Amino acid sequence: MAFRISNNLVGILNFLTFLLSIPILAGGIWLKTHSTQATECEKFLQGPLIAIGVFLLLVSLAGLIGACCRVTWLLWVYLFVMFFLILLLFCFTIFAFVVTNKGAGEVVSGRGYKEYRLGDYSDWLQKRVNSTKNWSKIRSCLIDSKVCQSLEEKNESYAEFYQEHLSPVQSGCCKPPSECGFAYVSPINWTKNSTASTNPDCTTWSNTNTTLCYDCQSCKAGVVANLKSDWKKVSILNIIFLIFIVIVYSVGCCAFRNNRRDNHAYAGWKGGYP
């Protein structure tokens, strides 16, 4: 009875994981084969999607065959990988909480949106976005997503725009910082005035759609602020997933003990006959 419950449960869970791995792997392969037409963001997803798909496929097959066919060594490999995954998720969750614990947007008087400064966030996150290689990819993704053009399509007056609840990326990348004192024309079109501000973003700003404030420190800060919010949510999901993985791991340990007990019983039964 114990064999049926634990082994069959591990088999069912890994069969579902196996089914999940197929569309993930297929999506990564599809992006790879259509790379000539893919955007920079889509190209960035190719490798991780294929890697995750292959990983889930192999691990689920090991767990499925090991539990249902009573292949002890495969189940041992499965449990070893699961233990490593639990350790990895635990470390990542702690790390995510540490690096996203610092920094927040600044409220601007008379504005519905906040503004963001890169120096307010953790050094680790600052280094990631200040990397020329990393920012080149992020910048390309921002342009491809047309996050700023969506603001232009609203055709808002300056009063409506100032009360707009912009996302961190929109606030940092699609408009110049408020301290620059530029005159509003449209959400992504501003007239430069002489300013006493020493903020380098004021000179970096351009009304060109492919430039705007994508090279500004405020844009990098907006991306980090958005990343911080996403990582907080992911960390909470990780905790839930971690609990689930620990339960599956525990059931897998029961199945492993059942396999060994069954194999020993079979060896003893076979040894009793010539």
JSON list of C-alpha atoms in Angstrom, two decimals, residues 24-134:
[
{"chain": "A", "resi": 24, "resn": "ILE", "atom": "CA", "xyz": [8.53, 25.19, -22.70]},
{"chain": "A", "resi": 25, "resn": "LEU", "atom": "CA", "xyz": [11.13, 23.32, -24.76]},
{"chain": "A", "resi": 26, "resn": "ALA", "atom": "CA", "xyz": [9.09, 23.75, -27.94]},
{"chain": "A", "resi": 27, "resn": "GLY", "atom": "CA", "xyz": [8.83, 27.51, -27.31]},
{"chain": "A", "resi": 28, "resn": "GLY", "atom": "CA", "xyz": [12.60, 27.82, -26.88]},
{"chain": "A", "resi": 29, "resn": "ILE", "atom": "CA", "xyz": [13.27, 25.82, -30.04]},
{"chain": "A", "resi": 30, "resn": "TRP", "atom": "CA", "xyz": [10.73, 27.88, -31.99]},
{"chain": "A", "resi": 31, "resn": "LEU", "atom": "CA", "xyz": [12.44, 31.12, -30.92]},
{"chain": "A", "resi": 32, "resn": "LYS", "atom": "CA", "xyz": [15.80, 29.63, -31.89]},
{"chain": "A", "resi": 33, "resn": "THR", "atom": "CA", "xyz": [14.65, 28.61, -35.37]},
{"chain": "A", "resi": 34, "resn": "HIS", "atom": "CA", "xyz": [13.04, 32.02, -35.95]},
{"chain": "A", "resi": 35, "resn": "SER", "atom": "CA", "xyz": [15.97, 34.00, -34.55]},
{"chain": "A", "resi": 36, "resn": "THR", "atom": "CA", "xyz": [16.38, 36.07, -37.72]},
{"chain": "A", "resi": 37, "resn": "GLN", "atom": "CA", "xyz": [12.95, 37.62, -37.09]},
{"chain": "A", "resi": 38, "resn": "ALA", "atom": "CA", "xyz": [13.16, 37.73, -33.29]},
{"chain": "A", "resi": 39, "resn": "THR", "atom": "CA", "xyz": [13.60, 40.88, -31.23]},
{"chain": "A", "resi": 40, "resn": "GLU", "atom": "CA", "xyz": [16.48, 41.26, -28.77]},
{"chain": "A", "resi": 41, "resn": "CYS", "atom": "CA", "xyz": [14.13, 40.31, -25.91]},
{"chain": "A", "resi": 42, "resn": "GLU", "atom": "CA", "xyz": [13.02, 37.13, -27.67]},
{"chain": "A", "resi": 43, "resn": "LYS", "atom": "CA", "xyz": [16.63, 36.18, -28.41]},
{"chain": "A", "resi": 44, "resn": "PHE", "atom": "CA", "xyz": [17.46, 36.68, -24.74]},
{"chain": "A", "resi": 45, "resn": "LEU", "atom": "CA", "xyz": [14.76, 34.14, -23.81]},
{"chain": "A", "resi": 46, "resn": "GLN", "atom": "CA", "xyz": [15.96, 31.40, -26.20]},
{"chain": "A", "resi": 47, "resn": "GLY", "atom": "CA", "xyz": [18.72, 29.93, -24.06]},
{"chain": "A", "resi": 48, "resn": "PRO", "atom": "CA", "xyz": [16.89, 29.96, -20.69]},
{"chain": "A", "resi": 49, "resn": "LEU", "atom": "CA", "xyz": [13.72, 28.45, -22.19]},
{"chain": "A", "resi": 50, "resn": "ILE", "atom": "CA", "xyz": [15.60, 25.59, -23.85]},
{"chain": "A", "resi": 51, "resn": "ALA", "atom": "CA", "xyz": [17.68, 24.97, -20.70]},
{"chain": "A", "resi": 52, "resn": "ILE", "atom": "CA", "xyz": [14.61, 24.92, -18.42]},
{"chain": "A", "resi": 53, "resn": "GLY", "atom": "CA", "xyz": [12.71, 22.69, -20.86]},
{"chain": "A", "resi": 54, "resn": "VAL", "atom": "CA", "xyz": [15.55, 20.14, -21.10]},
{"chain": "A", "resi": 55, "resn": "PHE", "atom": "CA", "xyz": [16.08, 20.21, -17.31]},
{"chain": "A", "resi": 56, "resn": "LEU", "atom": "CA", "xyz": [12.39, 19.59, -16.54]},
{"chain": "A", "resi": 57, "resn": "LEU", "atom": "CA", "xyz": [12.21, 16.89, -19.23]},
{"chain": "A", "resi": 58, "resn": "LEU", "atom": "CA", "xyz": [15.19, 14.91, -17.91]},
{"chain": "A", "resi": 59, "resn": "VAL", "atom": "CA", "xyz": [14.33, 15.29, -14.23]},
{"chain": "A", "resi": 60, "resn": "SER", "atom": "CA", "xyz": [10.69, 14.34, -14.74]},
{"chain": "A", "resi": 61, "resn": "LEU", "atom": "CA", "xyz": [11.68, 11.27, -16.77]},
{"chain": "A", "resi": 62, "resn": "ALA", "atom": "CA", "xyz": [14.12, 10.21, -14.05]},
{"chain": "A", "resi": 63, "resn": "GLY", "atom": "CA", "xyz": [11.44, 10.56, -11.38]},
{"chain": "A", "resi": 64, "resn": "LEU", "atom": "CA", "xyz": [8.75, 8.92, -13.50]},
{"chain": "A", "resi": 65, "resn": "ILE", "atom": "CA", "xyz": [10.82, 5.87, -14.50]},
{"chain": "A", "resi": 66, "resn": "GLY", "atom": "CA", "xyz": [12.48, 5.60, -11.10]},
{"chain": "A", "resi": 67, "resn": "ALA", "atom": "CA", "xyz": [9.18, 5.60, -9.20]},
{"chain": "A", "resi": 68, "resn": "CYS", "atom": "CA", "xyz": [6.93, 3.62, -11.55]},
{"chain": "A", "resi": 69, "resn": "CYS", "atom": "CA", "xyz": [9.48, 1.08, -12.84]},
{"chain": "A", "resi": 70, "resn": "ARG", "atom": "CA", "xyz": [11.27, 0.83, -9.47]},
{"chain": "A", "resi": 71, "resn": "VAL", "atom": "CA", "xyz": [14.66, 1.82, -10.90]},
{"chain": "A", "resi": 72, "resn": "THR", "atom": "CA", "xyz": [16.40, 2.75, -7.66]},
{"chain": "A", "resi": 73, "resn": "TRP", "atom": "CA", "xyz": [19.47, 4.48, -9.11]},
{"chain": "A", "resi": 74, "resn": "LEU", "atom": "CA", "xyz": [17.32, 6.77, -11.28]},
{"chain": "A", "resi": 75, "resn": "LEU", "atom": "CA", "xyz": [15.21, 7.70, -8.28]},
{"chain": "A", "resi": 76, "resn": "TRP", "atom": "CA", "xyz": [18.40, 8.43, -6.34]},
{"chain": "A", "resi": 77, "resn": "VAL", "atom": "CA", "xyz": [19.54, 10.80, -9.13]},
{"chain": "A", "resi": 78, "resn": "TYR", "atom": "CA", "xyz": [16.09, 12.42, -9.08]},
{"chain": "A", "resi": 79, "resn": "LEU", "atom": "CA", "xyz": [16.26, 12.98, -5.32]},
{"chain": "A", "resi": 80, "resn": "PHE", "atom": "CA", "xyz": [19.79, 14.38, -5.57]},
{"chain": "A", "resi": 81, "resn": "VAL", "atom": "CA", "xyz": [18.69, 16.93, -8.20]},
{"chain": "A", "resi": 82, "resn": "MET", "atom": "CA", "xyz": [15.60, 17.80, -6.14]},
{"chain": "A", "resi": 83, "resn": "PHE", "atom": "CA", "xyz": [17.75, 18.42, -3.06]},
{"chain": "A", "resi": 84, "resn": "PHE", "atom": "CA", "xyz": [20.05, 20.67, -5.10]},
{"chain": "A", "resi": 85, "resn": "LEU", "atom": "CA", "xyz": [16.99, 22.53, -6.46]},
{"chain": "A", "resi": 86, "resn": "ILE", "atom": "CA", "xyz": [15.63, 23.06, -2.93]},
{"chain": "A", "resi": 87, "resn": "LEU", "atom": "CA", "xyz": [18.98, 24.46, -1.82]},
{"chain": "A", "resi": 88, "resn": "LEU", "atom": "CA", "xyz": [19.18, 26.70, -4.90]},
{"chain": "A", "resi": 89, "resn": "LEU", "atom": "CA", "xyz": [15.66, 28.08, -4.43]},
{"chain": "A", "resi": 90, "resn": "PHE", "atom": "CA", "xyz": [16.28, 28.74, -0.75]},
{"chain": "A", "resi": 91, "resn": "CYS", "atom": "CA", "xyz": [19.52, 30.65, -1.48]},
{"chain": "A", "resi": 92, "resn": "PHE", "atom": "CA", "xyz": [17.92, 32.63, -4.32]},
{"chain": "A", "resi": 93, "resn": "THR", "atom": "CA", "xyz": [14.95, 33.63, -2.15]},
{"chain": "A", "resi": 94, "resn": "ILE", "atom": "CA", "xyz": [17.24, 34.93, 0.60]},
{"chain": "A", "resi": 95, "resn": "PHE", "atom": "CA", "xyz": [19.43, 36.70, -1.97]},
{"chain": "A", "resi": 96, "resn": "ALA", "atom": "CA", "xyz": [16.40, 38.33, -3.66]},
{"chain": "A", "resi": 97, "resn": "PHE", "atom": "CA", "xyz": [15.12, 39.72, -0.36]},
{"chain": "A", "resi": 98, "resn": "VAL", "atom": "CA", "xyz": [18.58, 41.11, 0.49]},
{"chain": "A", "resi": 99, "resn": "VAL", "atom": "CA", "xyz": [19.30, 42.89, -2.82]},
{"chain": "A", "resi": 100, "resn": "THR", "atom": "CA", "xyz": [15.77, 44.31, -3.15]},
{"chain": "A", "resi": 101, "resn": "ASN", "atom": "CA", "xyz": [15.49, 45.53, 0.44]},
{"chain": "A", "resi": 102, "resn": "LYS", "atom": "CA", "xyz": [16.91, 48.96, -0.37]},
{"chain": "A", "resi": 103, "resn": "GLY", "atom": "CA", "xyz": [15.48, 51.77, -2.52]},
{"chain": "A", "resi": 104, "resn": "ALA", "atom": "CA", "xyz": [12.12, 53.33, -3.31]},
{"chain": "A", "resi": 105, "resn": "GLY", "atom": "CA", "xyz": [10.63, 55.95, -5.59]},
{"chain": "A", "resi": 106, "resn": "GLU", "atom": "CA", "xyz": [10.51, 59.61, -4.51]},
{"chain": "A", "resi": 107, "resn": "VAL", "atom": "CA", "xyz": [7.16, 61.38, -4.35]},
{"chain": "A", "resi": 108, "resn": "VAL", "atom": "CA", "xyz": [7.09, 64.59, -6.40]},
{"chain": "A", "resi": 109, "resn": "SER", "atom": "CA", "xyz": [4.81, 67.39, -5.23]},
{"chain": "A", "resi": 110, "resn": "GLY", "atom": "CA", "xyz": [1.82, 67.87, -7.51]},
{"chain": "A", "resi": 111, "resn": "ARG", "atom": "CA", "xyz": [2.60, 64.77, -9.54]},
{"chain": "A", "resi": 112, "resn": "GLY", "atom": "CA", "xyz": [0.75, 61.46, -9.71]},
{"chain": "A", "resi": 113, "resn": "TYR", "atom": "CA", "xyz": [3.96, 59.59, -10.44]},
{"chain": "A", "resi": 114, "resn": "LYS", "atom": "CA", "xyz": [7.19, 59.01, -8.53]},
{"chain": "A", "resi": 115, "resn": "GLU", "atom": "CA", "xyz": [10.74, 59.58, -9.69]},
{"chain": "A", "resi": 116, "resn": "TYR", "atom": "CA", "xyz": [13.65, 57.21, -9.23]},
{"chain": "A", "resi": 117, "resn": "ARG", "atom": "CA", "xyz": [17.36, 57.57, -8.50]},
{"chain": "A", "resi": 118, "resn": "LEU", "atom": "CA", "xyz": [19.79, 54.73, -9.21]},
{"chain": "A", "resi": 119, "resn": "GLY", "atom": "CA", "xyz": [21.92, 55.50, -6.15]},
{"chain": "A", "resi": 120, "resn": "ASP", "atom": "CA", "xyz": [19.03, 54.61, -3.83]},
{"chain": "A", "resi": 121, "resn": "TYR", "atom": "CA", "xyz": [19.25, 50.91, -4.72]},
{"chain": "A", "resi": 122, "resn": "SER", "atom": "CA", "xyz": [21.67, 48.13, -3.79]},
{"chain": "A", "resi": 123, "resn": "ASP", "atom": "CA", "xyz": [25.18, 48.17, -5.25]},
{"chain": "A", "resi": 124, "resn": "TRP", "atom": "CA", "xyz": [24.64, 44.75, -6.84]},
{"chain": "A", "resi": 125, "resn": "LEU", "atom": "CA", "xyz": [21.63, 45.93, -8.85]},
{"chain": "A", "resi": 126, "resn": "GLN", "atom": "CA", "xyz": [23.41, 49.15, -9.81]},
{"chain": "A", "resi": 127, "resn": "LYS", "atom": "CA", "xyz": [26.34, 47.20, -11.22]},
{"chain": "A", "resi": 128, "resn": "ARG", "atom": "CA", "xyz": [24.02, 44.98, -13.28]},
{"chain": "A", "resi": 129, "resn": "VAL", "atom": "CA", "xyz": [22.32, 47.88, -15.09]},
{"chain": "A", "resi": 130, "resn": "ASN", "atom": "CA", "xyz": [25.49, 49.97, -15.37]},
{"chain": "A", "resi": 131, "resn": "SER", "atom": "CA", "xyz": [27.12, 47.16, -17.34]},
{"chain": "A", "resi": 132, "resn": "THR", "atom": "CA", "xyz": [27.27, 48.29, -20.98]},
{"chain": "A", "resi": 133, "resn": "LYS", "atom": "CA", "xyz": [26.53, 44.78, -22.24]},
{"chain": "A", "resi": 134, "resn": "ASN", "atom": "CA", "xyz": [23.51, 44.30, -19.95]}
]
